[in-house]
């Protein structure tokens, strides 16, 4: 028998702390798979954020710098500028990237820094128990919006992939999902394309991945996965918003 | 002819793989694993119908699934 699907070598063979049905694990696999694809694992430096993905260094077989909350793009800027021959990526949640770290990601993208940002949008602050994030959907009940997000008070969900695409410094910006095999294959391809932008020195690349947080959505894994298609994708359209040659 | 190996100890019983399989070959066990989850099971007799498409493995958030395909001339 010949293996047709195996764990990527860049992903350590260890159990994760993620909740059942949490798609951080799947997104980790796709990132590791892209590293294997380009053979960049030995020279990769990951920049972890604060959130449920904080244990990046436990799961990827690479060097990792742990950044303060929201500051991963600033740390990655320093790492990449000091070590231009290394492959550098950030991995950030929506509380990290679109709330406390909005300034860092926007300016890093605008400066056209040559690292890759992986942005996991699960419409909530997962690690701290499900508070409202800038990406929470209108009407979404969270710990801090028990009556549902009221856009007249809390504003509207931010479409980060489009925001980043609007900046001249950004070379590639996409939104993908991992809720079905078809979308997973498209996500895998987008992450590889984003990596190629750094490898070919074409510029800053941003991949927003819609992801389920069954625990804080108060749903089973299957229901949470269904919510991605039913509620998230209609608001956060999948697509390529920037693709510079 | 293919073989799907599910790492029972790693599986968190989310059931997403059962949705991904176009042939509905994966079912959930009624026996708890060491972690306290009801794991997914690929019954050995399903090898015959499995196409090794690996969609189940693509969908697994815990990378608990490995898929094998029979080599040319290999007997089941
Ligand atoms: C400076 C600072 N402020 C607040 C916190 C508390 N905190 C930890 S994780 C987190 C939000 C994480 O949410 P997100 O980025 O969406 O990631 P997820 O856990 O959903 O993957 C917050 C506010 C912190 N650790 N440091
Ligand atoms: S709380 Fe949410 S984001 Fe965090 S591990 Fe659990 S499901 Fe994943
Ligand atoms: S490899 Fe394809 S056919 Fe076989 S169990 Fe997995 S999803 Fe089903
Ligand atoms: S998708 Fe993975 S973790 Fe979920 S039930 Fe199937 S094998 Fe287990």
XYZ file of C-alpha atoms and ligand atoms in Angstrom:
371
model
C 0.000 0.000 0.000
C 1.222 3.432 -0.933
C 0.375 6.478 1.187
C -1.661 9.105 -0.672
C -2.308 11.358 2.302
C 0.139 11.846 5.151
C 0.910 14.411 7.816
C 3.249 17.134 6.479
C 6.802 16.825 7.811
C 6.774 20.460 8.984
C 3.947 19.597 11.395
C 5.133 17.829 14.556
C 3.477 14.493 15.260
C 1.844 15.614 18.505
C -1.729 16.034 19.721
C -3.028 19.608 19.791
C -4.914 21.390 22.570
C -7.582 22.625 20.135
C -11.243 21.843 20.848
C -12.978 19.125 18.782
C -13.887 20.582 15.381
C -11.685 23.664 15.806
C -10.214 24.428 12.402
C -6.975 25.951 13.690
C -5.559 22.402 13.431
C -6.581 22.120 9.791
C -5.146 25.547 8.954
C -1.897 24.550 10.702
C -1.762 21.523 8.404
C -2.261 23.637 5.278
C 0.503 26.035 6.327
C 2.853 23.104 7.077
C 1.942 21.547 3.745
C 2.896 24.741 1.924
C 6.250 24.765 3.770
C 6.866 21.174 2.659
C 5.832 22.056 -0.893
C 8.458 24.803 -1.219
C 11.026 23.056 1.004
C 11.363 26.178 3.160
C 10.965 24.497 6.562
C 14.687 24.665 7.514
C 14.793 28.441 7.004
C 11.310 29.295 8.255
C 10.714 31.565 11.230
C 7.078 31.682 12.355
C 5.717 34.599 14.350
C 2.979 33.492 16.714
C 0.267 35.758 18.066
C -1.820 35.718 21.229
C -4.945 33.583 21.051
C -5.709 29.893 20.736
C -2.890 29.567 18.205
C -0.328 30.777 20.739
C 1.331 27.321 20.861
C 2.558 27.480 17.252
C 6.034 26.523 18.469
C 4.676 23.259 19.912
C 3.074 22.212 16.643
C 5.338 23.353 13.817
C 8.811 21.909 13.423
C 10.350 25.363 12.890
C 11.722 28.288 14.875
C 9.023 30.556 16.295
C 9.070 34.004 17.858
C 6.176 34.739 20.188
C 4.870 38.270 19.649
C 2.909 40.407 22.109
C -0.829 40.585 21.359
C -1.415 42.092 17.897
C 2.248 42.854 17.296
C 3.152 39.849 15.132
C 3.406 41.972 11.933
C 5.822 44.370 13.658
C 7.921 41.474 14.963
C 7.841 39.779 11.545
C 8.974 43.044 9.944
C 12.041 43.060 12.175
C 12.774 39.372 11.674
C 12.487 39.549 7.883
C 14.494 42.760 7.550
C 17.261 41.390 9.776
C 17.228 37.961 8.126
C 16.032 38.458 4.542
C 17.051 34.925 3.562
C 14.662 33.344 6.044
C 11.049 32.557 5.222
C 8.799 34.453 7.659
C 5.086 34.208 8.342
C 2.650 35.414 10.999
C -0.333 33.406 12.181
C -2.978 35.533 13.877
C -6.580 35.376 15.061
C -9.179 38.085 14.487
C -8.975 39.441 18.035
C -5.242 39.711 17.519
C -5.075 41.013 13.956
C -8.311 42.973 13.558
C -8.662 44.478 17.057
C -5.574 45.128 19.179
C -3.229 44.692 16.196
C -5.107 46.537 13.425
C -2.464 49.234 13.242
C 0.438 46.787 12.920
C -1.062 44.735 10.109
C -2.216 47.755 8.122
C 1.165 49.458 8.278
C 3.121 46.277 7.584
C 0.935 45.656 4.519
C 1.205 49.278 3.457
C 5.000 49.153 3.706
C 4.911 46.031 1.568
C 6.913 43.985 4.059
C 8.106 40.748 2.538
C 6.443 38.290 4.942
C 3.226 36.275 4.701
C 0.277 36.806 7.054
C -2.135 33.976 7.825
C -5.261 35.427 9.397
C -7.744 33.071 11.082
C -11.181 34.682 11.308
C -13.533 32.822 13.639
C -15.691 35.895 14.483
C -14.738 35.811 18.164
C -11.983 35.959 20.776
C -11.580 32.211 21.204
C -8.925 31.915 23.884
C -10.502 34.304 26.372
C -13.971 32.792 26.237
C -15.843 34.217 23.261
C -15.960 38.008 23.479
C -17.159 40.065 20.511
C -14.468 40.710 17.904
C -14.431 43.354 15.144
C -15.351 40.437 12.867
C -18.394 39.230 14.862
C -21.446 39.201 12.588
C -24.399 41.595 12.993
C -26.693 40.102 15.621
C -24.083 37.573 16.753
C -24.457 36.713 20.425
C -21.157 36.669 22.261
C -20.029 36.966 25.858
C -19.872 40.763 25.497
C -22.871 41.130 23.169
C -25.424 38.886 24.883
C -28.266 40.515 22.942
C -26.372 40.181 19.689
C -23.951 42.603 17.989
C -25.719 45.912 17.477
C -24.053 47.610 14.516
C -25.374 51.045 15.568
C -23.270 50.783 18.726
C -20.531 48.272 17.890
C -19.971 49.048 14.221
C -19.802 46.574 11.370
C -17.764 43.402 10.906
C -14.471 44.315 9.273
C -13.609 42.640 5.996
C -9.866 42.516 6.482
C -8.946 40.834 3.194
C -10.588 43.726 1.324
C -9.068 46.340 3.656
C -5.571 44.931 3.040
C -6.185 44.628 -0.707
C -6.927 48.367 -0.851
C -3.386 49.208 0.289
C -0.841 49.838 -2.464
C 1.852 47.989 -0.494
C -0.052 44.693 -0.461
C 0.659 42.345 -3.356
C -1.742 39.477 -2.651
C -4.904 39.279 -0.559
C -7.461 36.489 -0.481
C -10.236 35.047 1.649
C -10.725 31.289 1.817
C -12.634 28.811 3.988
C -11.994 25.257 5.186
C -15.592 24.094 5.666
C -15.692 21.623 2.738
C -13.154 19.527 0.853
C -13.532 21.834 -2.167
C -12.858 24.964 -0.105
C -9.958 23.253 1.687
C -8.259 22.500 -1.632
C -8.746 26.137 -2.702
C -7.372 27.307 0.661
C -4.309 25.067 0.279
C -3.680 26.586 -3.138
C -4.101 30.162 -1.873
C -1.636 29.605 0.977
C 0.913 28.219 -1.494
C 0.381 31.220 -3.769
C 0.855 33.545 -0.785
C 4.106 31.748 0.082
C 5.281 32.106 -3.521
C 4.888 35.902 -3.231
C 7.518 35.918 -0.518
C 9.781 33.353 -2.166
C 9.718 35.235 -5.487
C 10.038 38.579 -3.636
C 6.774 39.826 -5.168
C 5.579 41.410 -1.944
C 3.338 41.220 1.086
C 0.705 38.455 0.980
C -2.362 38.065 3.188
C -4.592 35.001 3.524
C -7.799 35.297 5.550
C -9.165 31.880 6.488
C -12.732 31.558 7.787
C -12.678 29.110 10.674
C -15.080 27.529 13.151
C -14.950 27.988 16.935
C -17.542 25.424 18.086
C -16.799 26.037 21.772
C -17.507 29.752 21.855
C -20.286 29.576 19.284
C -22.025 27.096 21.607
C -22.375 24.570 18.798
C -21.343 21.050 17.926
C -18.442 20.728 15.505
C -20.832 19.839 12.692
C -23.185 22.771 13.420
C -20.252 25.175 13.681
C -18.907 23.985 10.348
C -22.354 24.558 8.833
C -22.440 28.080 10.248
C -19.380 28.968 8.185
C -21.336 28.341 4.969
C -24.667 29.671 6.203
C -23.631 32.856 7.995
C -19.978 33.672 7.465
C -19.450 33.223 3.736
C -22.496 35.375 2.807
C -20.902 38.295 4.723
C -17.228 37.465 4.195
C -17.160 36.645 0.494
C -14.528 34.161 -0.604
C -12.233 35.392 -3.325
C -9.015 36.988 -4.466
C -9.021 40.725 -3.843
C -5.488 41.522 -4.935
C -3.059 39.624 -7.114
C -0.167 41.750 -8.328
C 2.006 40.268 -11.030
C -9.062 -0.697 -3.113
C -7.685 1.591 -0.467
C -7.068 1.796 3.224
C -7.927 4.574 5.639
C -6.158 4.560 8.991
C -7.704 6.668 11.728
C -5.499 7.365 14.732
C -8.046 6.522 17.378
C -6.117 8.117 20.220
C -5.701 11.396 18.288
C -9.326 11.607 17.111
C -11.551 14.116 18.900
C -14.837 12.717 17.599
C -15.863 15.867 15.713
C -17.468 13.772 12.911
C -16.395 16.183 10.159
C -14.720 13.312 8.271
C -18.032 11.454 8.074
C -19.518 14.447 6.226
C -16.585 14.694 3.844
C -16.646 11.094 2.596
C -18.658 10.976 -0.639
C -19.275 7.263 -0.033
C -20.226 7.595 3.630
C -17.714 4.935 4.636
C -16.751 6.417 7.993
C -18.907 6.017 11.081
C -18.605 7.100 14.691
C -17.755 4.560 17.387
C -19.878 4.070 20.500
C -16.762 3.378 22.610
C -14.891 6.283 24.193
C -11.201 6.668 23.393
C -8.498 7.586 25.927
C -9.232 11.284 25.533
C -12.907 10.667 26.314
C -14.225 11.209 22.785
C -16.232 8.860 20.569
C -13.763 8.349 17.721
C -14.370 7.882 14.009
C -14.021 4.360 12.607
C -13.194 3.129 9.116
C -14.550 -0.449 8.999
C -12.051 -2.827 7.360
C -14.687 -4.124 4.928
C -15.017 -0.584 3.514
C -11.560 -0.914 1.926
C -13.235 -2.356 -1.154
C -15.382 0.735 -1.780
C -12.864 3.376 -0.730
C -11.472 5.346 -3.664
C -8.529 6.810 -1.674
C -9.793 10.287 -2.556
C -8.575 11.387 0.920
C -11.343 13.955 1.322
C -11.907 12.572 4.838
C -8.261 13.248 5.680
C -8.390 16.727 4.129
C -11.322 17.589 6.379
C -9.884 16.285 9.664
C -8.871 19.204 11.914
C -6.632 16.905 13.940
C -4.697 15.313 11.087
C -5.716 11.935 12.526
C -6.316 10.255 9.153
C -3.816 8.637 6.788
C -4.899 7.214 3.434
C -3.234 4.426 1.436
C -3.843 3.185 -2.073
C -3.098 -0.307 -3.337
C -0.130 -0.446 -5.689
C -0.483 -1.950 -9.157
C -1.078 -5.688 -8.944
C -1.325 -5.617 -5.153
C -3.805 -8.138 -3.791
C -6.240 -7.027 -1.069
C -2.097 42.926 25.733
C -3.090 41.846 25.936
N -4.396 42.161 25.997
C -5.327 41.184 26.139
C -4.947 39.884 26.264
C -6.004 38.807 26.454
N -6.227 37.985 25.263
C -5.658 36.786 25.111
S -6.130 36.002 23.715
C -7.154 37.286 23.291
C -7.992 37.249 22.051
C -7.668 36.150 21.109
O -8.622 36.077 20.100
P -8.263 35.796 18.592
O -7.096 36.616 18.169
O -9.505 35.978 17.804
O -7.748 34.288 18.545
P -8.520 32.925 18.815
O -8.278 32.596 20.243
O -9.973 33.121 18.488
O -7.860 31.960 17.894
C -7.108 38.294 24.241
C -7.911 39.522 24.193
C -3.565 39.575 26.203
N -3.108 38.324 26.298
N -2.660 40.586 26.051
S -11.886 28.084 21.875
Fe -12.450 28.164 19.707
S -10.598 28.861 18.608
Fe -9.982 28.182 20.667
S -9.358 26.022 20.421
Fe -11.517 26.028 21.066
S -12.687 26.019 19.155
Fe -10.585 26.599 18.648
S -10.551 8.129 1.130
Fe -12.407 8.975 0.173
S -13.737 7.212 -0.125
Fe -12.155 6.544 1.292
S -13.049 6.902 3.325
Fe -11.881 8.747 2.816
S -13.363 10.122 1.863
Fe -14.275 8.059 1.877
S -12.416 14.488 11.421
Fe -10.629 13.667 12.520
S -10.945 14.230 14.663
Fe -12.908 14.497 13.610
S -13.988 12.536 13.904
Fe -12.896 12.373 11.958
S -10.911 11.464 12.478
Fe -11.813 12.184 14.370
